[in-house]
Each structure stands twice: as C-alpha cells, then as structure tokens.
Short mmCIF file of N, CA and C in Angstrom, two decimals:
data_model
loop_
_atom_site.label_atom_id
_atom_site.label_comp_id
_atom_site.label_asym_id
_atom_site.label_seq_id
_atom_site.Cartn_x
_atom_site.Cartn_y
_atom_site.Cartn_z
N MET A 16 94.27 136.44 83.23
CA MET A 16 94.75 136.40 84.60
C MET A 16 93.73 135.71 85.51
N LYS A 17 92.45 135.98 85.31
CA LYS A 17 91.40 135.37 86.13
C LYS A 17 91.38 133.85 85.92
N THR A 18 91.61 133.41 84.69
CA THR A 18 91.64 131.99 84.39
C THR A 18 92.82 131.32 85.09
N LEU A 19 93.93 131.98 85.13
CA LEU A 19 95.12 131.45 85.81
C LEU A 19 94.87 131.30 87.31
N LYS A 20 94.23 132.28 87.92
CA LYS A 20 93.90 132.19 89.35
C LYS A 20 92.94 131.03 89.62
N THR A 21 91.94 130.90 88.78
CA THR A 21 90.96 129.81 88.93
C THR A 21 91.65 128.46 88.81
N LEU A 22 92.53 128.32 87.84
CA LEU A 22 93.26 127.08 87.65
C LEU A 22 94.16 126.79 88.85
N LEU A 23 94.82 127.78 89.35
CA LEU A 23 95.70 127.62 90.50
C LEU A 23 94.92 127.20 91.75
N VAL A 24 93.81 127.85 92.00
CA VAL A 24 92.97 127.50 93.16
C VAL A 24 92.41 126.09 93.01
N SER A 25 91.97 125.72 91.84
CA SER A 25 91.43 124.37 91.60
C SER A 25 92.50 123.31 91.83
N THR A 26 93.69 123.56 91.33
CA THR A 26 94.80 122.62 91.52
C THR A 26 95.15 122.48 92.99
N LEU A 27 95.20 123.59 93.69
CA LEU A 27 95.51 123.56 95.12
C LEU A 27 94.46 122.77 95.90
N CYS A 28 93.20 122.97 95.59
CA CYS A 28 92.12 122.23 96.26
C CYS A 28 92.24 120.73 96.01
N CYS A 29 92.53 120.35 94.79
CA CYS A 29 92.69 118.93 94.46
C CYS A 29 93.86 118.32 95.22
N LEU A 30 94.95 119.04 95.30
CA LEU A 30 96.12 118.54 96.04
C LEU A 30 95.82 118.38 97.52
N LEU A 31 95.13 119.34 98.10
CA LEU A 31 94.79 119.26 99.52
C LEU A 31 93.88 118.08 99.81
N LEU A 32 92.89 117.87 98.97
CA LEU A 32 91.97 116.75 99.19
C LEU A 32 92.65 115.41 98.98
N THR A 33 93.55 115.33 98.04
CA THR A 33 94.26 114.09 97.76
C THR A 33 95.22 113.74 98.88
N CYS A 34 95.95 114.71 99.38
CA CYS A 34 96.94 114.41 100.42
C CYS A 34 96.28 114.11 101.76
N CYS A 35 95.07 114.51 101.97
CA CYS A 35 94.40 114.27 103.25
C CYS A 35 93.87 112.85 103.37
N ASP A 36 93.66 112.18 102.26
CA ASP A 36 93.14 110.82 102.27
C ASP A 36 94.31 109.85 102.20
N GLN A 37 94.73 109.35 103.37
CA GLN A 37 95.90 108.49 103.44
C GLN A 37 95.57 107.20 104.16
N GLU A 38 96.15 106.11 103.68
CA GLU A 38 96.01 104.83 104.34
C GLU A 38 97.41 104.34 104.67
N ARG A 39 97.60 103.94 105.93
CA ARG A 39 98.92 103.46 106.33
C ARG A 39 98.77 102.38 107.40
N ILE A 40 99.79 101.57 107.51
CA ILE A 40 99.83 100.51 108.51
C ILE A 40 100.31 101.13 109.83
N VAL A 41 99.59 100.80 110.92
CA VAL A 41 99.98 101.27 112.25
C VAL A 41 100.05 100.07 113.19
N THR A 42 100.58 100.29 114.38
CA THR A 42 100.66 99.21 115.37
C THR A 42 99.34 99.09 116.13
N ALA A 43 99.14 97.96 116.75
CA ALA A 43 97.92 97.75 117.54
C ALA A 43 97.82 98.74 118.69
N GLU A 44 98.96 99.17 119.21
CA GLU A 44 98.96 100.13 120.32
C GLU A 44 98.42 101.49 119.91
N GLN A 45 98.37 101.75 118.61
CA GLN A 45 97.86 103.03 118.13
C GLN A 45 96.35 103.04 117.95
N LEU A 46 95.71 101.89 118.19
CA LEU A 46 94.24 101.86 118.15
C LEU A 46 93.69 102.65 119.33
N PRO A 47 92.51 103.24 119.16
CA PRO A 47 91.86 103.90 120.30
C PRO A 47 91.62 102.89 121.43
N GLU A 48 91.65 103.36 122.65
CA GLU A 48 91.49 102.48 123.81
C GLU A 48 90.18 101.70 123.77
N ALA A 49 89.10 102.33 123.32
CA ALA A 49 87.80 101.65 123.25
C ALA A 49 87.85 100.48 122.28
N ALA A 50 88.58 100.62 121.18
CA ALA A 50 88.72 99.53 120.21
C ALA A 50 89.51 98.38 120.81
N LEU A 51 90.59 98.69 121.50
CA LEU A 51 91.38 97.64 122.16
C LEU A 51 90.55 96.91 123.21
N ASN A 52 89.77 97.65 123.98
CA ASN A 52 88.91 97.03 124.98
C ASN A 52 87.89 96.11 124.33
N TYR A 53 87.30 96.55 123.22
CA TYR A 53 86.32 95.73 122.51
C TYR A 53 86.97 94.43 122.03
N LEU A 54 88.14 94.54 121.44
CA LEU A 54 88.84 93.36 120.93
C LEU A 54 89.21 92.40 122.06
N ASN A 55 89.70 92.93 123.16
CA ASN A 55 90.06 92.07 124.31
C ASN A 55 88.85 91.38 124.91
N GLU A 56 87.72 92.06 124.92
CA GLU A 56 86.50 91.48 125.50
C GLU A 56 85.86 90.44 124.58
N HIS A 57 85.76 90.73 123.28
CA HIS A 57 85.04 89.87 122.36
C HIS A 57 85.91 88.85 121.63
N TYR A 58 87.19 89.10 121.52
CA TYR A 58 88.10 88.20 120.80
C TYR A 58 89.38 87.99 121.62
N PRO A 59 89.25 87.46 122.85
CA PRO A 59 90.43 87.35 123.72
C PRO A 59 91.50 86.39 123.20
N ASP A 60 91.11 85.42 122.39
CA ASP A 60 92.07 84.43 121.90
C ASP A 60 92.65 84.79 120.54
N ALA A 61 92.15 85.84 119.93
CA ALA A 61 92.63 86.24 118.60
C ALA A 61 93.82 87.20 118.73
N THR A 62 94.68 87.14 117.76
CA THR A 62 95.84 88.03 117.70
C THR A 62 95.59 89.08 116.61
N ILE A 63 95.98 90.28 116.89
CA ILE A 63 95.86 91.34 115.87
C ILE A 63 97.01 91.16 114.89
N LEU A 64 96.67 90.90 113.63
CA LEU A 64 97.68 90.68 112.60
C LEU A 64 98.07 91.97 111.89
N LEU A 65 97.07 92.83 111.66
CA LEU A 65 97.31 94.03 110.86
C LEU A 65 96.31 95.11 111.24
N VAL A 66 96.77 96.34 111.30
CA VAL A 66 95.90 97.49 111.54
C VAL A 66 96.21 98.54 110.47
N LYS A 67 95.19 98.91 109.70
CA LYS A 67 95.33 99.97 108.70
C LYS A 67 94.56 101.18 109.19
N LYS A 68 95.22 102.31 109.20
CA LYS A 68 94.56 103.56 109.58
C LYS A 68 94.33 104.37 108.31
N GLU A 69 93.09 104.73 108.07
CA GLU A 69 92.76 105.57 106.93
C GLU A 69 92.36 106.94 107.45
N SER A 70 93.19 107.92 107.14
CA SER A 70 92.94 109.29 107.57
C SER A 70 92.31 110.07 106.42
N GLU A 71 91.14 110.58 106.68
CA GLU A 71 90.45 111.41 105.70
C GLU A 71 90.41 112.84 106.22
N LEU A 72 89.81 113.70 105.48
CA LEU A 72 89.81 115.11 105.82
C LEU A 72 89.22 115.37 107.20
N TRP A 73 88.11 114.73 107.53
CA TRP A 73 87.41 115.05 108.79
C TRP A 73 87.48 113.96 109.84
N HIS A 74 87.90 112.74 109.47
CA HIS A 74 87.94 111.66 110.47
C HIS A 74 88.91 110.57 110.04
N SER A 75 89.13 109.63 110.95
CA SER A 75 89.99 108.48 110.68
C SER A 75 89.22 107.21 110.98
N THR A 76 89.58 106.14 110.29
CA THR A 76 89.03 104.82 110.58
C THR A 76 90.17 103.83 110.70
N TYR A 77 89.93 102.76 111.44
CA TYR A 77 90.92 101.71 111.65
C TYR A 77 90.34 100.39 111.16
N GLU A 78 91.04 99.73 110.28
CA GLU A 78 90.65 98.41 109.79
C GLU A 78 91.57 97.40 110.48
N VAL A 79 90.98 96.47 111.22
CA VAL A 79 91.75 95.53 112.02
C VAL A 79 91.54 94.11 111.49
N HIS A 80 92.64 93.42 111.22
CA HIS A 80 92.60 92.03 110.76
C HIS A 80 93.09 91.15 111.90
N LEU A 81 92.26 90.15 112.26
CA LEU A 81 92.58 89.26 113.38
C LEU A 81 93.01 87.88 112.87
N SER A 82 93.65 87.13 113.74
CA SER A 82 94.14 85.79 113.40
C SER A 82 93.02 84.78 113.18
N ASN A 83 91.81 85.08 113.60
CA ASN A 83 90.67 84.18 113.39
C ASN A 83 89.89 84.53 112.12
N ASN A 84 90.53 85.25 111.20
CA ASN A 84 89.98 85.66 109.91
C ASN A 84 88.88 86.71 110.02
N MET A 85 88.74 87.32 111.17
CA MET A 85 87.78 88.42 111.31
C MET A 85 88.44 89.71 110.85
N GLN A 86 87.60 90.56 110.27
CA GLN A 86 88.05 91.90 109.88
C GLN A 86 87.03 92.89 110.44
N LEU A 87 87.51 93.81 111.27
CA LEU A 87 86.62 94.78 111.92
C LEU A 87 87.07 96.19 111.57
N GLU A 88 86.12 97.11 111.61
CA GLU A 88 86.44 98.52 111.37
C GLU A 88 85.94 99.36 112.53
N PHE A 89 86.81 100.27 113.00
CA PHE A 89 86.50 101.16 114.10
C PHE A 89 86.66 102.60 113.64
N ASP A 90 85.87 103.49 114.26
CA ASP A 90 86.06 104.91 113.97
C ASP A 90 87.14 105.47 114.89
N SER A 91 87.40 106.75 114.80
CA SER A 91 88.49 107.35 115.57
C SER A 91 88.24 107.37 117.08
N ASP A 92 86.99 107.14 117.49
CA ASP A 92 86.66 107.04 118.91
C ASP A 92 86.79 105.61 119.44
N GLY A 93 86.99 104.65 118.53
CA GLY A 93 87.09 103.25 118.92
C GLY A 93 85.76 102.53 118.87
N THR A 94 84.75 103.14 118.27
CA THR A 94 83.44 102.50 118.12
C THR A 94 83.44 101.58 116.92
N LEU A 95 82.96 100.37 117.09
CA LEU A 95 82.88 99.40 115.99
C LEU A 95 81.90 99.92 114.95
N THR A 96 82.30 99.98 113.68
CA THR A 96 81.43 100.48 112.63
C THR A 96 81.11 99.43 111.57
N ASP A 97 81.93 98.38 111.47
CA ASP A 97 81.70 97.36 110.44
C ASP A 97 82.44 96.08 110.81
N MET A 98 81.83 94.93 110.40
CA MET A 98 82.46 93.62 110.61
C MET A 98 82.62 92.94 109.27
#
C-alpha cells in the first residue's frame, strides 16, 4: 500500500510539473507594457511577426520575433533578458 501511495504521488508531481511548462503563440497586445515600450523605442520600424509565451511554474517569458530578423526575450515584467 505504501508503494502504491508513493507511485501515485510521484505520478501526480510529474503531471503537475509537465502541464505547467507550456509554450504558446500569443498576440503582440499580450506582451507586457514595458516590453511594448522597449520595442517601440528601439525598433520603431520593425514589425512584430511572432510572440511565443512560455509559461513555467514560477514565471513566464516572451520570445519576440521582429521583421528585421531580431529575436528578443522578455520576462513577465517586460524586462529584456536576451537578444
């Protein structure tokens, strides 16, 4: 019985961790305001082609692809974290 409980708890933990890590396409309007402001200030002539939101257990990140072949990453606050 103890082994069954351990197996059940382990399976549940794995499922919770797996379902929390999701990547999906979102619209540019769903970017944090600080990220939009950064893009408008530094890349006024570029068009946002694609935004991927990756939701993890404790935070989210946004991967932004621009028409000038730039790829930027922002955290959930809209702070630039990677180019």
